[in-house]
Every structure is written in C-alpha cells, then in structure tokens.
PDB file of C-alpha atoms in Angstrom:
ATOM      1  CA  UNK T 737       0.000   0.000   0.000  1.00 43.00           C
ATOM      2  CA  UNK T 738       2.626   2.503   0.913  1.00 55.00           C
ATOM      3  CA  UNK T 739       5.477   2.914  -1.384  1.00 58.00           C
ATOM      4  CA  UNK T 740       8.308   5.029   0.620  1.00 80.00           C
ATOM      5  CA  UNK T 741       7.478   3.895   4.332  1.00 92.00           C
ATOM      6  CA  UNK T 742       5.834   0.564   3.626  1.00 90.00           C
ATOM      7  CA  UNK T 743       6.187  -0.678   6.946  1.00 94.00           C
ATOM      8  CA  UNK T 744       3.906   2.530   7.553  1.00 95.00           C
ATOM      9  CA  UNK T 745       0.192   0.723   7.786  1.00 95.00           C
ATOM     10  CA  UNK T 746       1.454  -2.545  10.339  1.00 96.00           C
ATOM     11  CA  UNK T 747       3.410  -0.058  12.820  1.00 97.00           C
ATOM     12  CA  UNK T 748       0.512   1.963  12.952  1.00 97.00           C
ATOM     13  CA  UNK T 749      -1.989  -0.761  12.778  1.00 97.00           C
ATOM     14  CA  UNK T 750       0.201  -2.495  15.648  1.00 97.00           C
ATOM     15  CA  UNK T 751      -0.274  -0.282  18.335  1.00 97.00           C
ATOM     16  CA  UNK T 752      -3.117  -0.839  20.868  1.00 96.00           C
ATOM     17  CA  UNK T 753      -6.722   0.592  19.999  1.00 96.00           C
ATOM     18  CA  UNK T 754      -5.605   1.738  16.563  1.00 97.00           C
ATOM     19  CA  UNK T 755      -8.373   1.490  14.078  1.00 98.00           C
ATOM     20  CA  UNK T 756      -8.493   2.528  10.298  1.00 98.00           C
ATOM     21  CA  UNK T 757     -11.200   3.530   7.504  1.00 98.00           C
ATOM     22  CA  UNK T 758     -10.621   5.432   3.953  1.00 97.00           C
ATOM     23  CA  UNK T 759     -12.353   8.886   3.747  1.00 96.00           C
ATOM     24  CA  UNK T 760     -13.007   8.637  -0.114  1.00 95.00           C
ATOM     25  CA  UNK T 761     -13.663  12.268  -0.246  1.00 94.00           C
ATOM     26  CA  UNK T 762     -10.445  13.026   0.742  1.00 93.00           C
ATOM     27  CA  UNK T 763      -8.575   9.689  -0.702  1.00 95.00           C
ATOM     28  CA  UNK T 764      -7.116   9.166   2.275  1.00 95.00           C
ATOM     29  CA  UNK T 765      -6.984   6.668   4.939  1.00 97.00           C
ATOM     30  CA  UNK T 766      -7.163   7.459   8.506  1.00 97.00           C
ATOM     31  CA  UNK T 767      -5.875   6.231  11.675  1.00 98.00           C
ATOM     32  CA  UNK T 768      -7.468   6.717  15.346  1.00 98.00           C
ATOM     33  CA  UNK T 769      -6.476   5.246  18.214  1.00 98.00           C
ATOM     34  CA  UNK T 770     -10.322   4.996  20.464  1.00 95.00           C
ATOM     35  CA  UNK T 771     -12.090   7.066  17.631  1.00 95.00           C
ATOM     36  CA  UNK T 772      -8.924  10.102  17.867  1.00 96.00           C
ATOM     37  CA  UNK T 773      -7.260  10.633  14.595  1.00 96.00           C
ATOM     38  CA  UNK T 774      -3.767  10.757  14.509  1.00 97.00           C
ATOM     39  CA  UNK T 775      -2.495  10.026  11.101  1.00 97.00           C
ATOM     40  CA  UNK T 776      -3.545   9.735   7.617  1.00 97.00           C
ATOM     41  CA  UNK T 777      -2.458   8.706   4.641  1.00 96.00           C
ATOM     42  CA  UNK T 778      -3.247  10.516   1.523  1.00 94.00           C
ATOM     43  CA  UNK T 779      -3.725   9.261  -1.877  1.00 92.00           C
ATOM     44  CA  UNK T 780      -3.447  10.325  -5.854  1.00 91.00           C
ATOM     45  CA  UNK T 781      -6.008  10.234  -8.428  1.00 90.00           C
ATOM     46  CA  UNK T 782      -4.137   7.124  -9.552  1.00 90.00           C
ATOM     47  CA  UNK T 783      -4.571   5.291  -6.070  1.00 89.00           C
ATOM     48  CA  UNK T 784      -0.548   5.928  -4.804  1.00 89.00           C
ATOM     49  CA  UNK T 785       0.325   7.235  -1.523  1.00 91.00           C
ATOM     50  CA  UNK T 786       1.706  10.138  -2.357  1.00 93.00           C
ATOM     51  CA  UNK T 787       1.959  11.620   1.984  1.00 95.00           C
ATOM     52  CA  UNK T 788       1.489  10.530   5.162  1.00 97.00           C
ATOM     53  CA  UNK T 789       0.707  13.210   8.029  1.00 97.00           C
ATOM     54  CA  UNK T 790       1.318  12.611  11.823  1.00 98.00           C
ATOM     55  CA  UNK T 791       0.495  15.149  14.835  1.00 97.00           C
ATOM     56  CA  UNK T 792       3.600  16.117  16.717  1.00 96.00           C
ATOM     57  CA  UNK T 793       4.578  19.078  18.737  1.00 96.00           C
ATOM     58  CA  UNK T 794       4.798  22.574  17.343  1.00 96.00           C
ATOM     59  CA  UNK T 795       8.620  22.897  18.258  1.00 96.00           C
ATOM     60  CA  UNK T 796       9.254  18.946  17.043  1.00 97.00           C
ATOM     61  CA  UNK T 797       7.424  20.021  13.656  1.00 96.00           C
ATOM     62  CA  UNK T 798       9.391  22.764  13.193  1.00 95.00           C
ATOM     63  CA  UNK T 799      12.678  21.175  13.271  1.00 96.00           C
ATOM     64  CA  UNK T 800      11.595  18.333  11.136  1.00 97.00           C
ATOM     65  CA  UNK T 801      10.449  21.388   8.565  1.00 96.00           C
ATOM     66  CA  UNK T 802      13.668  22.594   9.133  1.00 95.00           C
ATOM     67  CA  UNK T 803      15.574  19.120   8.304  1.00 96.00           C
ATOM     68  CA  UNK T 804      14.025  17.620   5.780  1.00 96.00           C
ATOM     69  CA  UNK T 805      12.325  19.727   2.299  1.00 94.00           C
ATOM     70  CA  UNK T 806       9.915  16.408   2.179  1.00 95.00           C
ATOM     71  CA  UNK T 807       8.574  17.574   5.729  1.00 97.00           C
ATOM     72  CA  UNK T 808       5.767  20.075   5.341  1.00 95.00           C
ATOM     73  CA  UNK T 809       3.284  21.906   6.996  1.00 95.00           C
ATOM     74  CA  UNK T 810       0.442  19.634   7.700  1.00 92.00           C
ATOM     75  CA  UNK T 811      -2.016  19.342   4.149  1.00 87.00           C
ATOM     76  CA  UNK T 812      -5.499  20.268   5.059  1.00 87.00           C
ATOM     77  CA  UNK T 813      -4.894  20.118   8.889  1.00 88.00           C
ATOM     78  CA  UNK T 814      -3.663  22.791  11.338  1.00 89.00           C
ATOM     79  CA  UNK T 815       0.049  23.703   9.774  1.00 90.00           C
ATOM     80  CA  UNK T 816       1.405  24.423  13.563  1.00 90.00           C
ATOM     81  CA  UNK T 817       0.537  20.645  14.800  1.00 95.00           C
ATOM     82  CA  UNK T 818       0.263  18.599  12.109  1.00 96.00           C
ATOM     83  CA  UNK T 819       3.500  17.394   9.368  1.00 97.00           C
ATOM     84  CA  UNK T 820       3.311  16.084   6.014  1.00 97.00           C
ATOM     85  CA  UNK T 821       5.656  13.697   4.419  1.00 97.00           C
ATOM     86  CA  UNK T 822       5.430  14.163   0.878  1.00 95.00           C
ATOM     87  CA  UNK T 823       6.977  11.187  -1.276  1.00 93.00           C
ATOM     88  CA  UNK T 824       8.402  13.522  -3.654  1.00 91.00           C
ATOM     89  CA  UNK T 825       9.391  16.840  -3.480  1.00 92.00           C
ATOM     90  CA  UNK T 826       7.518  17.937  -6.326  1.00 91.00           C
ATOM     91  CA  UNK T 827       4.492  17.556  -4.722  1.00 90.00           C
ATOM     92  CA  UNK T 828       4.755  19.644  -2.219  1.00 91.00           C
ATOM     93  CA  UNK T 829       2.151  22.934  -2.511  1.00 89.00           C
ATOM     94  CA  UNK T 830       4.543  25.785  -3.353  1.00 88.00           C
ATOM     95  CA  UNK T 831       3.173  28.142  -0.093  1.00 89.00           C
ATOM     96  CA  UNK T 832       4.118  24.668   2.291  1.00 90.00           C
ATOM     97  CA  UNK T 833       7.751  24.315   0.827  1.00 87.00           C
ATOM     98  CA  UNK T 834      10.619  25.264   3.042  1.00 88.00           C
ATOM     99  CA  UNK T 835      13.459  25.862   0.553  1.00 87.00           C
ATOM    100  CA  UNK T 836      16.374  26.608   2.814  1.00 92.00           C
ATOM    101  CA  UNK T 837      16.060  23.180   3.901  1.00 93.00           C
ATOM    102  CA  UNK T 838      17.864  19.972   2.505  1.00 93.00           C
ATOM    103  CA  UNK T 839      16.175  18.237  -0.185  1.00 90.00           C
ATOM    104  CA  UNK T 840      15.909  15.218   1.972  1.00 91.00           C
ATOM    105  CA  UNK T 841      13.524  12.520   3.261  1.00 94.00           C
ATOM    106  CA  UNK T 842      13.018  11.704   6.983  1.00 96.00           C
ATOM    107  CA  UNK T 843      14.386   8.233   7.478  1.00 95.00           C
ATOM    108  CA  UNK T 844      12.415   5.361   9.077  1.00 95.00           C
ATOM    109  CA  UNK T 845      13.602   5.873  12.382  1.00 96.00           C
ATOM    110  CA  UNK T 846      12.350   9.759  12.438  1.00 97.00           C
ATOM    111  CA  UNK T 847       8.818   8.733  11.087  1.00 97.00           C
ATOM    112  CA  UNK T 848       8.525   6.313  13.335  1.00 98.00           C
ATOM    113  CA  UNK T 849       9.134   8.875  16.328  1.00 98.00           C
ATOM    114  CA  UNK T 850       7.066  10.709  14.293  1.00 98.00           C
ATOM    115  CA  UNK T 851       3.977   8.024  14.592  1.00 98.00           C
ATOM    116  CA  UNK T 852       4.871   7.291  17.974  1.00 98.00           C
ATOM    117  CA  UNK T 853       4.969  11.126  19.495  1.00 98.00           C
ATOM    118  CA  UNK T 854       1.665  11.386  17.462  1.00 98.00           C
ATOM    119  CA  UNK T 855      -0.183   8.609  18.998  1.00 97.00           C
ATOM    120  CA  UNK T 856       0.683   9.475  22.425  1.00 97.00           C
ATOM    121  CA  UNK T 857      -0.508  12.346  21.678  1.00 97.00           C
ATOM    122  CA  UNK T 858      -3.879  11.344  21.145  1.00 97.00           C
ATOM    123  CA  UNK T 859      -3.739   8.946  23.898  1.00 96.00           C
ATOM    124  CA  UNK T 860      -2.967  11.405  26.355  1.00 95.00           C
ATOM    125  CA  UNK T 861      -6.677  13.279  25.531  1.00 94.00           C
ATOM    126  CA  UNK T 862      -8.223  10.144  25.978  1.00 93.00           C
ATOM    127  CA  UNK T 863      -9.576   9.395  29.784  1.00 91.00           C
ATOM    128  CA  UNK T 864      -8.057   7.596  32.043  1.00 94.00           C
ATOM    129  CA  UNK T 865      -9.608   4.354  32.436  1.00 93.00           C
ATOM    130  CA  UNK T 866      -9.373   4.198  28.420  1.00 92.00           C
ATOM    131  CA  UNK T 867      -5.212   4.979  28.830  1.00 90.00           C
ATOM    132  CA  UNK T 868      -5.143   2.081  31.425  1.00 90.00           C
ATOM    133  CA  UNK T 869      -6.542  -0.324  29.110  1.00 89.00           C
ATOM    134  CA  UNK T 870      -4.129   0.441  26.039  1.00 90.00           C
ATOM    135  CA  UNK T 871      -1.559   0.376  28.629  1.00 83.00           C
ATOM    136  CA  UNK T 872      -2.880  -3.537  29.026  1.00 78.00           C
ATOM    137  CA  UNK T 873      -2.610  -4.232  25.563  1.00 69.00           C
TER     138      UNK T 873
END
C-alpha cells in the first residue's frame, strides 16, 4: 500500500486501539487510536500514496520542517501541529515548501518517532480508564 514507508500501515496498525477507515472524499486513509485521529495517509487520483501526516509538537514540527524539504506543513490540517511527508518533493504545494532546507527525506527511524509522538498524543486526551486499558494491551 505505501510505497516510501511501507512498513507505515502494520506499525501503525500495531499499536493498541488503533483502528483505520478510507475517507473517499479526501482519498485518504485514517488512523485513530479509540475514535482520535492521529495520522492519515493521503492518496493520488491514480490510487498511490503520495503523503502521510502525523500530529507532533509545534517545536518537534518545526525542526523536522527545518531538516528535511519532504517535511511540510500539515495538508489540510492545522500547519502548527500537524506534518506532512510528501513522497516527492515535487508535490509539495509551493506556499508549504521550506526551501532553505535539505532536499531530503526523513528516514524510518524519524517517522517512526514521528507516529509514535503522534499517537501518544492522542492517547494522552483520551480518559483515564481508556489509557489504562491500552496500557494492558
């Protein structure tokens, strides 16, 4: 399914309460973890994955922006909390591009923080007795 990062859909699939549908609207699919979204994956006309977007903190997105020219201000979501990974460069909306960064791609490791921060994220807004049970999983 996911050409760049294709470990992308199991390590987000894997972690406890995750569940995903596909917004066709939007072409993308969606993650939650207990009905909070957290990241997406967004499609082409053709049916690629052509991003993948992930919540983080404002001062973590901004030195991923920073970084990496394939790291964007989030597409369609709020641009301070949200990140997009776009597979190629080109892609990237010309108002979202940071051009004093290096045309480079996060590696695995940093989308996987990326996921990671993001779900916690989400889990932390969750209540309590609904963080225990993930915590069980």
């Amino acid at each position: 399914m996911i050409v760049m990062y294709p470990w992308f859909d199991e390590y987000c699939m894997a972690k406890p309460g995750v569940t995903r549908d596909f917004k066709a609207e939007w072409n993308w699919y969606r993650y939650f973890v207990e009905g909070k979204f957290f990241a997406a994956a967004g499609r082409n006309a053709e049916g690629e994955i052509i991003f993948v977007s992930l919540r983080c903190e404002p001062e973590f997105n901004d030195f991923l922006r920073q970084n990496y020219q394939a790291v964007a201000p989030g597409y369609y979501s709020n641009k301070a909390l949200w990140n997009t990974v776009w597979f190629r460069l080109e892609d990237i909306p010309q108002r979202d591009r940071c051009h004093e960064a290096p045309p480079e791609f996060p590696p695995d490791e940093i989308v996987r923080e990326m996921i990671d921060r993001s779900y916690q994220i989400m889990v932390e807004k969750l209540p309590k007795r609904v963080r225990e049970s993930l915590k069980k999983h």
